[in-house]
Short mmCIF file of N, CA and C in Angstrom, two decimals:
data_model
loop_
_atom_site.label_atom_id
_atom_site.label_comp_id
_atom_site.label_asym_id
_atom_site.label_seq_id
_atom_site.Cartn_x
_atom_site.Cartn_y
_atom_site.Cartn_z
N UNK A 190 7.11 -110.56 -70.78
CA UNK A 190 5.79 -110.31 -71.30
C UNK A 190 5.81 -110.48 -72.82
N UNK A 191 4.55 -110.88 -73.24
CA UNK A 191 4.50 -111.14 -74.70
C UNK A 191 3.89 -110.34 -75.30
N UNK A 192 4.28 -109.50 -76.40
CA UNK A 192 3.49 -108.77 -77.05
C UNK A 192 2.70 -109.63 -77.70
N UNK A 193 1.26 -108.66 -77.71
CA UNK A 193 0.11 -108.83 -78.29
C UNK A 193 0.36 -109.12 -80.24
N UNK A 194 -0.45 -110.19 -80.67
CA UNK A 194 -0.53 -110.19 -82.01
C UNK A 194 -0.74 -108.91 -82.77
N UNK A 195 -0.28 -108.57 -83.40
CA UNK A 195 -1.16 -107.47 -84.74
C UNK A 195 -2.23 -107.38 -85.20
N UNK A 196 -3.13 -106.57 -85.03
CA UNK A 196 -4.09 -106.66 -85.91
C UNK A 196 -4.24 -106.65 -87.07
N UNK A 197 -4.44 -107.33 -88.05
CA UNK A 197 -4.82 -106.81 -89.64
C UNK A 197 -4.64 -108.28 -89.79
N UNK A 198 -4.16 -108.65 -91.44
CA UNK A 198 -4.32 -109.89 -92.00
C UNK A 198 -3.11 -109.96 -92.96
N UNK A 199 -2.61 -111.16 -93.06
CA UNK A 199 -1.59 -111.66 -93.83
C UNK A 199 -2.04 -112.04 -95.07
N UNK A 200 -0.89 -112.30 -96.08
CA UNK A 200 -0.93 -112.75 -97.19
C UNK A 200 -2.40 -113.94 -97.73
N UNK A 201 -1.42 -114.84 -96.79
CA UNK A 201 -2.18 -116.04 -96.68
C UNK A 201 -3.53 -115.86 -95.96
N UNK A 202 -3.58 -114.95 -94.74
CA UNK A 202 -5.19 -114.81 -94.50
C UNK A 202 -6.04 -114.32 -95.31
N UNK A 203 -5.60 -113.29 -96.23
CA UNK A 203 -6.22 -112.49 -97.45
C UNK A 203 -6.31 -113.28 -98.43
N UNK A 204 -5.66 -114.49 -98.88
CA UNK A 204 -6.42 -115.41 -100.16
C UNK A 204 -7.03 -116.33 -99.58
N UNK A 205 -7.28 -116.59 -98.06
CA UNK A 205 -8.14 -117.61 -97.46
C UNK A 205 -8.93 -117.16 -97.94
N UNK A 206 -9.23 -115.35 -96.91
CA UNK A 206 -10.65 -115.13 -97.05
C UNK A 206 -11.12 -114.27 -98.76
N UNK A 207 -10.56 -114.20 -99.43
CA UNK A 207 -11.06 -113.96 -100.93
C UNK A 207 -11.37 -115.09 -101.98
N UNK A 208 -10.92 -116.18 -101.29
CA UNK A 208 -11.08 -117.56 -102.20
C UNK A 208 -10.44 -117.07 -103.07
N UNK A 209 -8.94 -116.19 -103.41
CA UNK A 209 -7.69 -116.52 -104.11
C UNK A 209 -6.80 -117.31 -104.09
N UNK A 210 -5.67 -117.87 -104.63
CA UNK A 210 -4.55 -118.38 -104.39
C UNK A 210 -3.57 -117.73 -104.06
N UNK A 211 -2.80 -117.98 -102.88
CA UNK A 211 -1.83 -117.60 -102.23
C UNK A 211 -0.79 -116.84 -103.51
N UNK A 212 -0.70 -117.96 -104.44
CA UNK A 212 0.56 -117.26 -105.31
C UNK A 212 -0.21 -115.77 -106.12
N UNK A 213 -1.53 -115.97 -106.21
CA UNK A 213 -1.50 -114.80 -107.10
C UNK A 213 -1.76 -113.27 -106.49
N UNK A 214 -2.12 -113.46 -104.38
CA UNK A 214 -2.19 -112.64 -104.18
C UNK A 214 -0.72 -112.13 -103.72
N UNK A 215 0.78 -112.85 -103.75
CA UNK A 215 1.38 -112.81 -103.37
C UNK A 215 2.26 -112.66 -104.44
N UNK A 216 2.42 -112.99 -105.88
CA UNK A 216 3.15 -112.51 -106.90
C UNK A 216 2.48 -111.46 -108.09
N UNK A 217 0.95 -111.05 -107.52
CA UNK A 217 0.78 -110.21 -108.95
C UNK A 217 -0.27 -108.95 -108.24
N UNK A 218 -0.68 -109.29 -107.08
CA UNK A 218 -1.44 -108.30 -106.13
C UNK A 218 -0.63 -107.64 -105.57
N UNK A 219 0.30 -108.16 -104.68
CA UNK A 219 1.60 -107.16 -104.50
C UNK A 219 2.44 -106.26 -105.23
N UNK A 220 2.68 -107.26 -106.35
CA UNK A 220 3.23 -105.87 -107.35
C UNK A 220 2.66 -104.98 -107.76
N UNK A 221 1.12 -105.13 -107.63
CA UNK A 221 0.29 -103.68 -108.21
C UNK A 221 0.42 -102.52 -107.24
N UNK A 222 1.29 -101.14 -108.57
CA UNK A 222 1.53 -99.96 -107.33
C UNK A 222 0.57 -99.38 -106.54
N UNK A 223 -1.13 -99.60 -106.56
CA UNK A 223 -1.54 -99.49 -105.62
C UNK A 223 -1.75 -100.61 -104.20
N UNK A 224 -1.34 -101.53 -104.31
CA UNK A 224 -1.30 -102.48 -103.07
C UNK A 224 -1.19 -101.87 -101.54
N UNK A 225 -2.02 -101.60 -101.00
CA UNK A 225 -1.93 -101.21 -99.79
C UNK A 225 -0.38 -101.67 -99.20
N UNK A 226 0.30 -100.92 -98.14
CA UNK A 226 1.67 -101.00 -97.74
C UNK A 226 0.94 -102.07 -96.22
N UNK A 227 2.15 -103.05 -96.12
CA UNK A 227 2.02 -103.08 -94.44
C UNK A 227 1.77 -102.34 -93.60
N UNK A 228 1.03 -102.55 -92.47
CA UNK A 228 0.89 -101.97 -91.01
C UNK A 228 1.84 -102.70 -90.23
N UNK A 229 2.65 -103.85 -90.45
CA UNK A 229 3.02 -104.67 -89.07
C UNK A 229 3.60 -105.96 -89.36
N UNK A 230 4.35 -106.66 -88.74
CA UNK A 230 4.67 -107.75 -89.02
C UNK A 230 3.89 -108.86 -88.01
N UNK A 231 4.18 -109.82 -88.09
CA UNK A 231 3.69 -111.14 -87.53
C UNK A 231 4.65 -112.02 -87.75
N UNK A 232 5.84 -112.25 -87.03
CA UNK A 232 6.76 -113.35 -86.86
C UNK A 232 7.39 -112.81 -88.24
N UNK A 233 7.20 -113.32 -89.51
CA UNK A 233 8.13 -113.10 -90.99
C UNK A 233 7.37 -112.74 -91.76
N UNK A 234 5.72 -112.64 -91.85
CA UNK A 234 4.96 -112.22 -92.30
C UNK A 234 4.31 -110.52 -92.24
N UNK A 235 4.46 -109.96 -93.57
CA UNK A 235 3.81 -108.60 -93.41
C UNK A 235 2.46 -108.81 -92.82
N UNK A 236 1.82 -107.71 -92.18
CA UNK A 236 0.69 -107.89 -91.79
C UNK A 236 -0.58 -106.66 -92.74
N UNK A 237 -1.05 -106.59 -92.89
CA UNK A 237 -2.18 -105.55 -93.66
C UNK A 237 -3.57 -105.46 -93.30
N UNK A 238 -3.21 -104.16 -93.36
CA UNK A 238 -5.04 -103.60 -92.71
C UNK A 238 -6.12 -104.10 -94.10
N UNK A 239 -6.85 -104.93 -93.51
CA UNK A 239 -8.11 -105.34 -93.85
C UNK A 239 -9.25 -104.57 -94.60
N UNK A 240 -9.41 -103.43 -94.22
CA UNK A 240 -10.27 -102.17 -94.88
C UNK A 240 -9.59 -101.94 -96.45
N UNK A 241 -8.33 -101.49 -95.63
CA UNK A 241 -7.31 -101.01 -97.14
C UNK A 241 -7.24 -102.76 -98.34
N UNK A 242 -7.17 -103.33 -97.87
CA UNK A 242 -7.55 -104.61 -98.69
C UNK A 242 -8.67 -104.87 -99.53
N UNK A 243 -9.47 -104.61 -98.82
CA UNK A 243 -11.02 -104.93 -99.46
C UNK A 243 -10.93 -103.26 -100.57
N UNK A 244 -10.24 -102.35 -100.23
CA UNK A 244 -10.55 -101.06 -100.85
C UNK A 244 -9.60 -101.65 -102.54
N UNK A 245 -8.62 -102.06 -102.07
CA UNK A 245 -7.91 -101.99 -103.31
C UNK A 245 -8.39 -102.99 -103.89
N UNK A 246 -8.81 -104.47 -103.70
CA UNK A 246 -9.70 -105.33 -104.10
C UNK A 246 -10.96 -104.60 -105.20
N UNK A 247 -11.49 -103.88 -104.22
CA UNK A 247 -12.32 -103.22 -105.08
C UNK A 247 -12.40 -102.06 -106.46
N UNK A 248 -11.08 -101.41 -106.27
CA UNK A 248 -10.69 -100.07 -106.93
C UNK A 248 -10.19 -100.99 -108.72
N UNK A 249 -9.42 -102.14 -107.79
CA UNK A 249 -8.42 -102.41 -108.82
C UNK A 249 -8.48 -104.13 -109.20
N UNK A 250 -8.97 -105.10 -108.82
CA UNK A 250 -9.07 -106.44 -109.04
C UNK A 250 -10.63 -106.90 -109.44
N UNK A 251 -11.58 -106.40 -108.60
CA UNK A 251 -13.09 -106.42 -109.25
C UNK A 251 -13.34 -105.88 -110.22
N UNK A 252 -14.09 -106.47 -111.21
CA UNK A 252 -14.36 -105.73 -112.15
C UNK A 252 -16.18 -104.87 -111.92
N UNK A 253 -16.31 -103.97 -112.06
CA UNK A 253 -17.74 -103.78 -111.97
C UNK A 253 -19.13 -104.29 -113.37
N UNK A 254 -19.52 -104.43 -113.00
CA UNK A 254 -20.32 -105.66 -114.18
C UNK A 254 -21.22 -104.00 -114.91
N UNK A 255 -20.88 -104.32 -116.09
CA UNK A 255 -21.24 -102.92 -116.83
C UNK A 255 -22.74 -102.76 -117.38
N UNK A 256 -23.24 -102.33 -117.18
CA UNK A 256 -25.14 -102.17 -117.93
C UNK A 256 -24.97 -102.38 -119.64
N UNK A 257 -25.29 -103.18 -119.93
CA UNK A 257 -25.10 -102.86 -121.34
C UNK A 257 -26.91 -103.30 -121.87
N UNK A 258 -27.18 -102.36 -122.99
CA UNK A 258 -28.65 -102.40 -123.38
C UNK A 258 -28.77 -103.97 -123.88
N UNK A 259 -29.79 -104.88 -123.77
CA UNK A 259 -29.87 -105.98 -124.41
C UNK A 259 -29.95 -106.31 -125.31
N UNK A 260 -30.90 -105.73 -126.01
CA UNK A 260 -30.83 -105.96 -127.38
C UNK A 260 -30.72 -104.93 -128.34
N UNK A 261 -29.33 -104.29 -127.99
CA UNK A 261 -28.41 -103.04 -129.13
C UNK A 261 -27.49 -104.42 -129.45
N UNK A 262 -27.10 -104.11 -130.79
CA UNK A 262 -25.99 -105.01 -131.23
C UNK A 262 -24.48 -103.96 -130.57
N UNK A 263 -23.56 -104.54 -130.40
CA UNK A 263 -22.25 -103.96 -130.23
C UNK A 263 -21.58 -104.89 -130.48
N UNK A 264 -20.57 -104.17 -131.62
CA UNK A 264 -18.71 -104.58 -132.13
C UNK A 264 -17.99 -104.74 -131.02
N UNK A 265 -16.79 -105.86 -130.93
CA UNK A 265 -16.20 -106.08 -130.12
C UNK A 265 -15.51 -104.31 -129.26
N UNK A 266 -15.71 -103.45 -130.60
CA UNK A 266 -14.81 -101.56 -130.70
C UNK A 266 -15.47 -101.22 -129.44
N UNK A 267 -17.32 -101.21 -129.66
CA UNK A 267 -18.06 -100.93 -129.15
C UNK A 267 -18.20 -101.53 -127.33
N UNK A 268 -18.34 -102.49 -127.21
CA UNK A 268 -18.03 -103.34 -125.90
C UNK A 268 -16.95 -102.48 -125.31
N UNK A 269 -15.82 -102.75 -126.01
CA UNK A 269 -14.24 -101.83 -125.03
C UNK A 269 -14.54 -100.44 -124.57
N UNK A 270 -15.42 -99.53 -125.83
CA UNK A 270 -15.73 -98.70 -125.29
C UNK A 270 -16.87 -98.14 -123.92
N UNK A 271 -17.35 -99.41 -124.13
CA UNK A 271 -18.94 -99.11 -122.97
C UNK A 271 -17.93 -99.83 -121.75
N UNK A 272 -16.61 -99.80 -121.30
CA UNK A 272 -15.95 -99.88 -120.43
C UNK A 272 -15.91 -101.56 -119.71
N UNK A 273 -16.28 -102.34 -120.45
CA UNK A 273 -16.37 -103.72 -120.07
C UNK A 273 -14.97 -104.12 -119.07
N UNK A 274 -14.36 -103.76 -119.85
CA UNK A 274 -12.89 -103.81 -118.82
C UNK A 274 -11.76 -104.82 -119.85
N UNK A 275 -12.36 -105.08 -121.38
CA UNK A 275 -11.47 -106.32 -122.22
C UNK A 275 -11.51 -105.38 -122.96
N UNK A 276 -10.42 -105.24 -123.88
CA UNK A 276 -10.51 -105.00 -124.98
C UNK A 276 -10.77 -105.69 -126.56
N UNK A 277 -10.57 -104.74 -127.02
CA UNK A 277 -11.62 -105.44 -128.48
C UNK A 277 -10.61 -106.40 -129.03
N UNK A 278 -9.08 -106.44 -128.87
CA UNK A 278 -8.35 -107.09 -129.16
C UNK A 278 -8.55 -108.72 -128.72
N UNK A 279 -8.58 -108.53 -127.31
CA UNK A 279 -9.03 -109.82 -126.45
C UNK A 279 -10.64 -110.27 -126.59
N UNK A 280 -11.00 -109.54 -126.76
CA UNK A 280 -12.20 -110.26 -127.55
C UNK A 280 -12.02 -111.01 -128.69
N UNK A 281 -11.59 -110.31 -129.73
CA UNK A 281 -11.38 -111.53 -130.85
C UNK A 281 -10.44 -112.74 -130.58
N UNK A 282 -9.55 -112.42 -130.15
CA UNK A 282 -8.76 -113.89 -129.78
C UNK A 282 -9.25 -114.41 -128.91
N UNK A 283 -10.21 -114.52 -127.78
CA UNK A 283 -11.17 -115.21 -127.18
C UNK A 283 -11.93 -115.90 -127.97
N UNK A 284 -12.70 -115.10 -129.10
CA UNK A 284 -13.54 -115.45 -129.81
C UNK A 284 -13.11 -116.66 -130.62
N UNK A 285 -11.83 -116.95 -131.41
CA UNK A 285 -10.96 -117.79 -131.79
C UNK A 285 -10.61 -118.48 -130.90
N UNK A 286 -10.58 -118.78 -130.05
CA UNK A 286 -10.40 -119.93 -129.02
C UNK A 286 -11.20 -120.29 -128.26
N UNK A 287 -12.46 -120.05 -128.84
CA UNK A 287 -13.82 -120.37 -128.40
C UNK A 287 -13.88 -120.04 -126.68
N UNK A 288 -13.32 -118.88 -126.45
CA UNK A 288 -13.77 -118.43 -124.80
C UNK A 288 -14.42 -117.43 -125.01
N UNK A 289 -15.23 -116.86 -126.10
CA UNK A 289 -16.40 -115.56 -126.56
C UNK A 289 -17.09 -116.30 -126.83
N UNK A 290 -18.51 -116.13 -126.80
CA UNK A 290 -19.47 -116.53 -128.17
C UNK A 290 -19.90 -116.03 -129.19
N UNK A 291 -20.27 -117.03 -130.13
CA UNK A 291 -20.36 -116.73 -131.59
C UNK A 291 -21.25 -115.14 -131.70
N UNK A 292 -20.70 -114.11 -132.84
CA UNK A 292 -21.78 -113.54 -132.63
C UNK A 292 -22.89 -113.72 -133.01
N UNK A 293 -23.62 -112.64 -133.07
CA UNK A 293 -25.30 -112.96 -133.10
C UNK A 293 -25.68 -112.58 -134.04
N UNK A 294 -24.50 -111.02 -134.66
CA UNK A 294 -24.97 -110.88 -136.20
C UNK A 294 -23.74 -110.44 -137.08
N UNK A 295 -23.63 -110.99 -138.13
CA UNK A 295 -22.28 -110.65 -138.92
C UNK A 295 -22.52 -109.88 -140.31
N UNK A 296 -23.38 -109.23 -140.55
CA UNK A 296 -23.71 -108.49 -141.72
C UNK A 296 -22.81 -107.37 -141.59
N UNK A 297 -22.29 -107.35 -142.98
CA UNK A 297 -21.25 -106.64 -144.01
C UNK A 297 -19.70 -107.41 -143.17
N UNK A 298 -20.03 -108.29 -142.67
CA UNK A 298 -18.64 -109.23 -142.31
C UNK A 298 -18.41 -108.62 -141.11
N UNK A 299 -18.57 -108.02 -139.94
CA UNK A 299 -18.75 -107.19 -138.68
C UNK A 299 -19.44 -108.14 -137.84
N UNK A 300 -18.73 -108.30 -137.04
CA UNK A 300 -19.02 -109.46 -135.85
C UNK A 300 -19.97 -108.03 -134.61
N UNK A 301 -21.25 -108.50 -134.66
CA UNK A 301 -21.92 -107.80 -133.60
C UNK A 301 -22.57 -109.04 -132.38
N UNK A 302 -22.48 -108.63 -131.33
CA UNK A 302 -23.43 -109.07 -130.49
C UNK A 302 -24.17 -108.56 -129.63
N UNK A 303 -25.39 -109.14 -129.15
CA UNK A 303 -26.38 -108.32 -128.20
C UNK A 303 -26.10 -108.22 -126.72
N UNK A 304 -26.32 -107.15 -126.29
CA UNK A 304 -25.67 -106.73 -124.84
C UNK A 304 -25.88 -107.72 -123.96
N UNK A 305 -27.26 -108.67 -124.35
CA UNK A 305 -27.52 -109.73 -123.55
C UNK A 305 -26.32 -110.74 -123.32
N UNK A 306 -25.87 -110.80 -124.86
CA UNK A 306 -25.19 -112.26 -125.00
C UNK A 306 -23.63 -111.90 -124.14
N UNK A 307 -23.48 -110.50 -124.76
CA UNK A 307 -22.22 -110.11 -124.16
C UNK A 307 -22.01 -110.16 -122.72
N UNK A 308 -23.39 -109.58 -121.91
CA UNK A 308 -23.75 -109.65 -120.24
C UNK A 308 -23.04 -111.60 -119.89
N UNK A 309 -23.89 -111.65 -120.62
CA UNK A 309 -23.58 -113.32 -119.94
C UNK A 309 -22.21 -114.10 -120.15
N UNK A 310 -21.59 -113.46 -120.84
CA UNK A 310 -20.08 -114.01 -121.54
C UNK A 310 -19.41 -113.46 -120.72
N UNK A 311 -19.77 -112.22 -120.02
CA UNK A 311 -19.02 -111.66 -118.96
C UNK A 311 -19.17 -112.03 -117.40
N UNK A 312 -20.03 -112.47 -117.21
CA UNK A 312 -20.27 -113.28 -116.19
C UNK A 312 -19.18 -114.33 -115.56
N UNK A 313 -19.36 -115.18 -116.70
CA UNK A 313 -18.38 -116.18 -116.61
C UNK A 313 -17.03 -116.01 -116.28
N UNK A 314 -16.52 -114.57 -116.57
CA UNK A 314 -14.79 -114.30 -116.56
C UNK A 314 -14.61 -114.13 -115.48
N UNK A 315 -13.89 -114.89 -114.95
CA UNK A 315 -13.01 -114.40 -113.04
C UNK A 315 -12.86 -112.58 -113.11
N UNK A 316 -13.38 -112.35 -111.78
CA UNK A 316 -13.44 -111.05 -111.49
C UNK A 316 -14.30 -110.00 -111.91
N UNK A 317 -15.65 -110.55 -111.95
CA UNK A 317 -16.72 -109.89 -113.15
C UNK A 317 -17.47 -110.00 -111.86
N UNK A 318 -18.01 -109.11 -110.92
CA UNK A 318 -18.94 -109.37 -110.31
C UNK A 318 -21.03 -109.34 -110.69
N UNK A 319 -21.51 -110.13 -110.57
CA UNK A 319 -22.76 -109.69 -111.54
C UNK A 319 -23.65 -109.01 -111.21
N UNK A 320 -24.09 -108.30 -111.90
CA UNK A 320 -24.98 -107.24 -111.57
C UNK A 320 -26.59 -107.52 -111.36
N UNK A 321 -26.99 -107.05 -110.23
CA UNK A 321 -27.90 -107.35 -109.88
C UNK A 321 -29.49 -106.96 -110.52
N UNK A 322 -30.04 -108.20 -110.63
CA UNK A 322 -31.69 -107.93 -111.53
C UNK A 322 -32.35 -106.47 -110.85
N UNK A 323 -32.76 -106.12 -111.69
CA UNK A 323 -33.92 -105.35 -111.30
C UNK A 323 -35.13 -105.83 -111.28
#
């Protein structure tokens, strides 16, 4: 008699269905100490519960797309603090390698931009899910 398959999902079924790449759910999702543990194997393959996937997906790889007022200016200081998920560091060197945009106002030499411009710069970054219109 043959045992029955496992239920749950593999490596490779989990970056099918996330539209990830195999290597990154398999060299940098795994190493995160919350990574859900196996339930099971499948021939040489760990197997993993699906729920616990989508949970840690969510806790720890999504970013939640942050409310920011539109038209308040905020310092890159300011952004890190309203929990964007970058810091102000990576903002400026973005900004220098033209993956930020310019800001919107630079008086007394202070790079500000409007929550709008910032909303939409965040959009663009892998793992930013967007927040929905009202």
């Amino acid at each position: 008699m043959v045992d029955p398959a496992p239920e749950g999902e593999t490596l490779a079924e989990i970056a099918r269905r996330t539209g990830r790449p195999l290597t990154t759910v398999r060299n940098t999702w795994t190493r995160h100490p919350h990574f859900p543990d196996p339930i099971d194997k499948r021939g040489r393959w760990n197997v993993y519960e699906p729920i616990a996937i989508d949970g840690f997906i969510r806790d720890h790889i999504d970013r939640q797309a942050v409310q920011l007022e539109p038209d308040r200016l905020y310092t890159a200081q300011h952004l890190e603090a309203a929990g964007i998920g970058i810091r102000a560091g990576t903002i400026r060197a973005d900004l220098t390698r033209g993956r930020w945009p310019q800001p919107d106002d630079t008086t007394d030499g202070v790079n500000r931009w409007y929550g709008r411009t910032a909303a939409k710069a965040l959009e663009k970054r892998r793992g930013y899910r967007r927040s929905r219109e009202r």
